[in-house]
Tab-separated table of C-alpha atoms in Angstrom:
chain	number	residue	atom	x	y	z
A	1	UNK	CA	75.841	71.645	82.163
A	2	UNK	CA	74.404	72.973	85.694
A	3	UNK	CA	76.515	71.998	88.038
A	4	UNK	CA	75.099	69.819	91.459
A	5	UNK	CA	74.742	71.971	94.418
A	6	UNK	CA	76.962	71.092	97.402
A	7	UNK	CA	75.631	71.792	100.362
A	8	UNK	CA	77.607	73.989	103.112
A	9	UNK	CA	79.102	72.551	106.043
A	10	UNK	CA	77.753	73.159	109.467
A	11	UNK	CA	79.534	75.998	111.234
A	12	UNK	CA	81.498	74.137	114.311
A	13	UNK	CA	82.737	77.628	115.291
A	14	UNK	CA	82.064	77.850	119.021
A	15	UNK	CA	83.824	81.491	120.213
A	16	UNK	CA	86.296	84.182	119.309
A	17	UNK	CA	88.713	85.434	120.983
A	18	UNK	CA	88.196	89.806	120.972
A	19	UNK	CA	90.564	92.215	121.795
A	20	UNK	CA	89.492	93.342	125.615
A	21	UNK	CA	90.220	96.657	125.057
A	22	UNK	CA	87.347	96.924	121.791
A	23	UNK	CA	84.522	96.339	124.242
A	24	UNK	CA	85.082	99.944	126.316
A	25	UNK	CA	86.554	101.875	122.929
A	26	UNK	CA	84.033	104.326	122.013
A	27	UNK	CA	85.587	104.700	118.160
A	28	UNK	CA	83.954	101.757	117.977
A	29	UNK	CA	80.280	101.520	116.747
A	30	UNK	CA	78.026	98.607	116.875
A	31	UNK	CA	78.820	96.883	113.363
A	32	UNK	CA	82.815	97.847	113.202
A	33	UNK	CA	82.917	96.029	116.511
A	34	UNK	CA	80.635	93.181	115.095
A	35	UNK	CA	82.847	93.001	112.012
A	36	UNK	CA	85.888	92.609	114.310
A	37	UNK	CA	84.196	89.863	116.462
A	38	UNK	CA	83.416	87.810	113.432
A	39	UNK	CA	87.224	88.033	112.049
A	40	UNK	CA	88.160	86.966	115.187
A	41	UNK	CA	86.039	84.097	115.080
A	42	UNK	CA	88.302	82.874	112.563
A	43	UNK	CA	92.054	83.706	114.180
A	44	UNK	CA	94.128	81.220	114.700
A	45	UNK	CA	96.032	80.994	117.848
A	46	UNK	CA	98.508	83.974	116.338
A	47	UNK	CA	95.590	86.225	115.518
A	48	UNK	CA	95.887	85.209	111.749
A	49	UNK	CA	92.778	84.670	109.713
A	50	UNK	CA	92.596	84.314	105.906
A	51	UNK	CA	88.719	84.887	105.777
A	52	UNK	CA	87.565	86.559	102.932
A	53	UNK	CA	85.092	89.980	102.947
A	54	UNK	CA	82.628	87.945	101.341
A	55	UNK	CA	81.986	85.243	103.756
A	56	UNK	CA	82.297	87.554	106.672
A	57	UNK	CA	79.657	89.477	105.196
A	58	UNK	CA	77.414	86.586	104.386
A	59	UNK	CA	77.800	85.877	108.335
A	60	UNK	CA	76.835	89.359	109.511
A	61	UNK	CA	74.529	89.890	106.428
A	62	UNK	CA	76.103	92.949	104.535
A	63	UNK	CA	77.921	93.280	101.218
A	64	UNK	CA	81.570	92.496	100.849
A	65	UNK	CA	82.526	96.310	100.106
A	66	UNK	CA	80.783	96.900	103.743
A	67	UNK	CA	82.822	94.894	104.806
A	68	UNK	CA	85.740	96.382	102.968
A	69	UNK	CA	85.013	100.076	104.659
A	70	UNK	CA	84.796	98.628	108.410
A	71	UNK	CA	88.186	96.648	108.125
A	72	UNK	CA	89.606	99.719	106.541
A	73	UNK	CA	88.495	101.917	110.168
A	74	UNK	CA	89.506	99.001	112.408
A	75	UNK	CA	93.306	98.819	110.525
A	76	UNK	CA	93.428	102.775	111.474
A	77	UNK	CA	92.297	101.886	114.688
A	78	UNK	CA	95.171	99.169	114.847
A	79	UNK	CA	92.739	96.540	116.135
A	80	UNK	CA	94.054	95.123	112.620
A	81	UNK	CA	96.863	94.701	110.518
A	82	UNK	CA	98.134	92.967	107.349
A	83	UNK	CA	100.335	89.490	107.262
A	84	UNK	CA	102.528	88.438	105.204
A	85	UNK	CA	100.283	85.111	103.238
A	86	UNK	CA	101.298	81.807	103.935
A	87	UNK	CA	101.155	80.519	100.326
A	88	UNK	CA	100.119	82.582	97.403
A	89	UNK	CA	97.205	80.467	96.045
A	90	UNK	CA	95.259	81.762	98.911
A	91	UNK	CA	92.667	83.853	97.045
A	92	UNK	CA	91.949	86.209	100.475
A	93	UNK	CA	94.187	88.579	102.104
A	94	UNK	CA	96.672	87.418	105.354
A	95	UNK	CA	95.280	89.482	108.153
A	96	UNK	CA	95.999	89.519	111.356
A	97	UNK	CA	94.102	90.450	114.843
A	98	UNK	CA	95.847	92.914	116.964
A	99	UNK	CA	95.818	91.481	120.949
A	100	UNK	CA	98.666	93.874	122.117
A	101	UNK	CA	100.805	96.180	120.263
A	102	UNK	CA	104.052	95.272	121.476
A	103	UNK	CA	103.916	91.239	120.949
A	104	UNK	CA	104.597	90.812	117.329
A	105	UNK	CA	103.550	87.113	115.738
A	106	UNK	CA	106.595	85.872	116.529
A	107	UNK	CA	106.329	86.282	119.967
A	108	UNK	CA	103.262	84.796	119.821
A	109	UNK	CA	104.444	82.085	118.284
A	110	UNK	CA	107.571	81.546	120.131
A	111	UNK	CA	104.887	81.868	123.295
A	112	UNK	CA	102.713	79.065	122.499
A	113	UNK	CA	103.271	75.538	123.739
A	114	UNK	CA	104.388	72.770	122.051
A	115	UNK	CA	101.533	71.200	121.012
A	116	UNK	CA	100.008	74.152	119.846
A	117	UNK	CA	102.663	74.801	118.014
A	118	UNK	CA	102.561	71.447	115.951
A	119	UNK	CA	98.888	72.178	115.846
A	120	UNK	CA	99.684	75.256	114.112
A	121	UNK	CA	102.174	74.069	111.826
A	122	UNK	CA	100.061	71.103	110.788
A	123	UNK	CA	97.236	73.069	109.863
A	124	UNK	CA	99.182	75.692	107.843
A	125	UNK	CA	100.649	72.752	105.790
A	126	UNK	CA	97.374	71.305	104.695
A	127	UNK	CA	96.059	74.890	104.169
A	128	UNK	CA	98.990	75.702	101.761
A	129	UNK	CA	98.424	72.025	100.324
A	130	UNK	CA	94.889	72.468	99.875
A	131	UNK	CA	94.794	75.950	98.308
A	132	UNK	CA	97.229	74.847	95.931
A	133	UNK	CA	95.350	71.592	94.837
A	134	UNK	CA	91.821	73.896	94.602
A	135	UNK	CA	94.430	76.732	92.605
A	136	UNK	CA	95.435	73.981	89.815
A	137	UNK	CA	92.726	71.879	89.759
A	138	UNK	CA	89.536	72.118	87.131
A	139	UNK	CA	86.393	72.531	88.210
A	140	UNK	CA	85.226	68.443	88.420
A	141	UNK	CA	88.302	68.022	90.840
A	142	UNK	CA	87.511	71.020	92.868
A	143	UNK	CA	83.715	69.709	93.105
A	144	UNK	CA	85.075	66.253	93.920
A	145	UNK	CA	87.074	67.460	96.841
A	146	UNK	CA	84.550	69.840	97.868
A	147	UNK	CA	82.085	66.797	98.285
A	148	UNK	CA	84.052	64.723	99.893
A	149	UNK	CA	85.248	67.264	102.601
A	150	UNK	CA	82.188	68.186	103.283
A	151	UNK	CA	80.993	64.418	103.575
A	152	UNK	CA	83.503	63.932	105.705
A	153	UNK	CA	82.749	67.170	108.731
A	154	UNK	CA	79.440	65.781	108.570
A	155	UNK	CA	80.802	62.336	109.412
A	156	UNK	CA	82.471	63.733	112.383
A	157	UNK	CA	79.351	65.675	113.581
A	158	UNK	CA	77.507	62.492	113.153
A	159	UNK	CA	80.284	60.655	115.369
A	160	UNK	CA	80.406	63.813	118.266
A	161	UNK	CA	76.627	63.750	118.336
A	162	UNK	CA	76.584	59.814	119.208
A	163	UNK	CA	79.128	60.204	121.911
A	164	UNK	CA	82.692	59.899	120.025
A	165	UNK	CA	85.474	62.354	120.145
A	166	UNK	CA	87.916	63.780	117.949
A	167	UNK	CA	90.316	66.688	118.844
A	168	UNK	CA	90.279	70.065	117.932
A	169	UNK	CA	93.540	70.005	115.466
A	170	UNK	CA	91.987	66.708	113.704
A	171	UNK	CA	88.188	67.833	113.652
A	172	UNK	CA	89.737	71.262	111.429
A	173	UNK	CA	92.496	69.695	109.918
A	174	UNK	CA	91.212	65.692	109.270
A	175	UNK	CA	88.520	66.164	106.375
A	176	UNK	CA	91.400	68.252	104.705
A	177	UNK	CA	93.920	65.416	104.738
A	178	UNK	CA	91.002	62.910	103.891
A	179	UNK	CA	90.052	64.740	101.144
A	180	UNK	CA	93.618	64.804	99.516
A	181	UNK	CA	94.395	61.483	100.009
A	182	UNK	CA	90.735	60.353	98.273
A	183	UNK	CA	91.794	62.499	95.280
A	184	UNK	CA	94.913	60.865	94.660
A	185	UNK	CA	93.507	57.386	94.355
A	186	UNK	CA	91.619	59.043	91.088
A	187	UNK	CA	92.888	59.099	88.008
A	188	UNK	CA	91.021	60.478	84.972
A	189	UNK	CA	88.826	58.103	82.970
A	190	UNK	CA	90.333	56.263	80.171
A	191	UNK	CA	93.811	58.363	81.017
A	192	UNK	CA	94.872	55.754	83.578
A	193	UNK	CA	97.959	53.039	82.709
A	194	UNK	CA	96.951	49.753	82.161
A	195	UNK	CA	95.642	48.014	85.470
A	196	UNK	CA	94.328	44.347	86.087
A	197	UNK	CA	90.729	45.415	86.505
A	198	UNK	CA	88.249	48.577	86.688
A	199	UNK	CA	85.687	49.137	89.372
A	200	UNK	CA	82.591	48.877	89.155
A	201	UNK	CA	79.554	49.575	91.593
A	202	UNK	CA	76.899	47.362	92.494
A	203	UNK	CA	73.434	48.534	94.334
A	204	UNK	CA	73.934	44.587	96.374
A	205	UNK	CA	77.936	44.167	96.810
A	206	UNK	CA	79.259	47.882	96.447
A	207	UNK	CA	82.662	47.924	95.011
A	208	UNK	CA	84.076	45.342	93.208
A	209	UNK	CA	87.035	45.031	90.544
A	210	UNK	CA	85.625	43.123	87.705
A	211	UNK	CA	87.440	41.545	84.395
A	212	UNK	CA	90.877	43.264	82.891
A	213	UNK	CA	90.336	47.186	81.443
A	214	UNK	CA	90.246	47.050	77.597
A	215	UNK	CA	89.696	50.094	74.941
């Protein structure tokens, strides 16, 4: 069975955050310093990203080992370093960007306001909650939640672009949370306990709950 495409999200990334002291370092050539910049672009407010070679290479347009040998130059270079991963059914490694040598995460952490902080802490729980659901789940459930995040970011750029807002925490972290909670109102066909009636769709009244379930 082919499986139905799902089409990519829209990037909402807006700017990165870049060391200062990369733009005046002359160990730095052109596409080591664009690899940096696009690992940057997705830090979080500690310097953490979980990006994968892959996708930054699909951004920049070279191959995942490219990749590979230009975070291997900026690690010697310190401009990077390895983090300990937040959960292990992230598939990528923990990385994190290098601001200043002598603030370690924690500082950074400790540093950042309140809200950020719950901002933070919110969006590492549905990170862990979601790479754990996509680790144990088949391949329909994966596609399921797949579709329905996506559906949902371009709900959101559909409600920005006709004049509504939605903050920055629940424009990343919202179609995450959506998603979960529409997959656990699923249950597999014919695997469900007995219920009072099964839904059905129609083109003229949508959903509707018609007659008890029977084998």
């Amino acid at each position: 069975m082919v499986k139905p495409a799902i089409a990519r999200p829209k990037d909402l990334r807006e700017f990165a955050v870049v060391p200062i002291r990369a733009i005046t370092d002359p160990r730095l050539k052109p596409r080591t310093f664009q690899v940096l910049v696009a690992f940057c672009s997705y830090a979080d407010r500690t310097g953490r990203t979980f990006v994968s070679l892959d996708r930054i290479g699909k951004d920049i347009g070279i191959k995942a080992p490219g990749v590979a040998y230009h975070v291997k130059k900026l690690t010697a270079l310190k401009y990077m370093v390895k983090a300990k991963p937040i959960s292990r059914h992230i598939p990528s490694a923990t990385r994190r960007i290098v601001y200043r040598h002598s603030i370690s995460e924690d500082t950074i952490r400790s540093r950042l306001s309140p809200e950020h902080q719950m901002e933070l802490a919110e969006t590492e729980r549905l990170f862990k909650y979601h790479a754990k659901a996509n680790s144990e789940a088949d391949p329909r459930e994966k596609m399921l939640r797949e579709k329905f995040r996506v559906s949902c970011e371009q709900f959101f750029r559909d409600a920005l672009a006709d004049g509504w807002h939605i903050g920055a925490m629940d424009l990343r972290t919202a179609p995450i949370r959506l998603a979960e909670q529409a997959m656990g109102c699923l249950v597999r066909d014919r695997d469900a306990p007995q219920s009072h009636g099964e839904a059905t769709y129609s083109p003229v009244s949508g959903f509707e709950v018609v007659g008890p379930r029977t084998e």
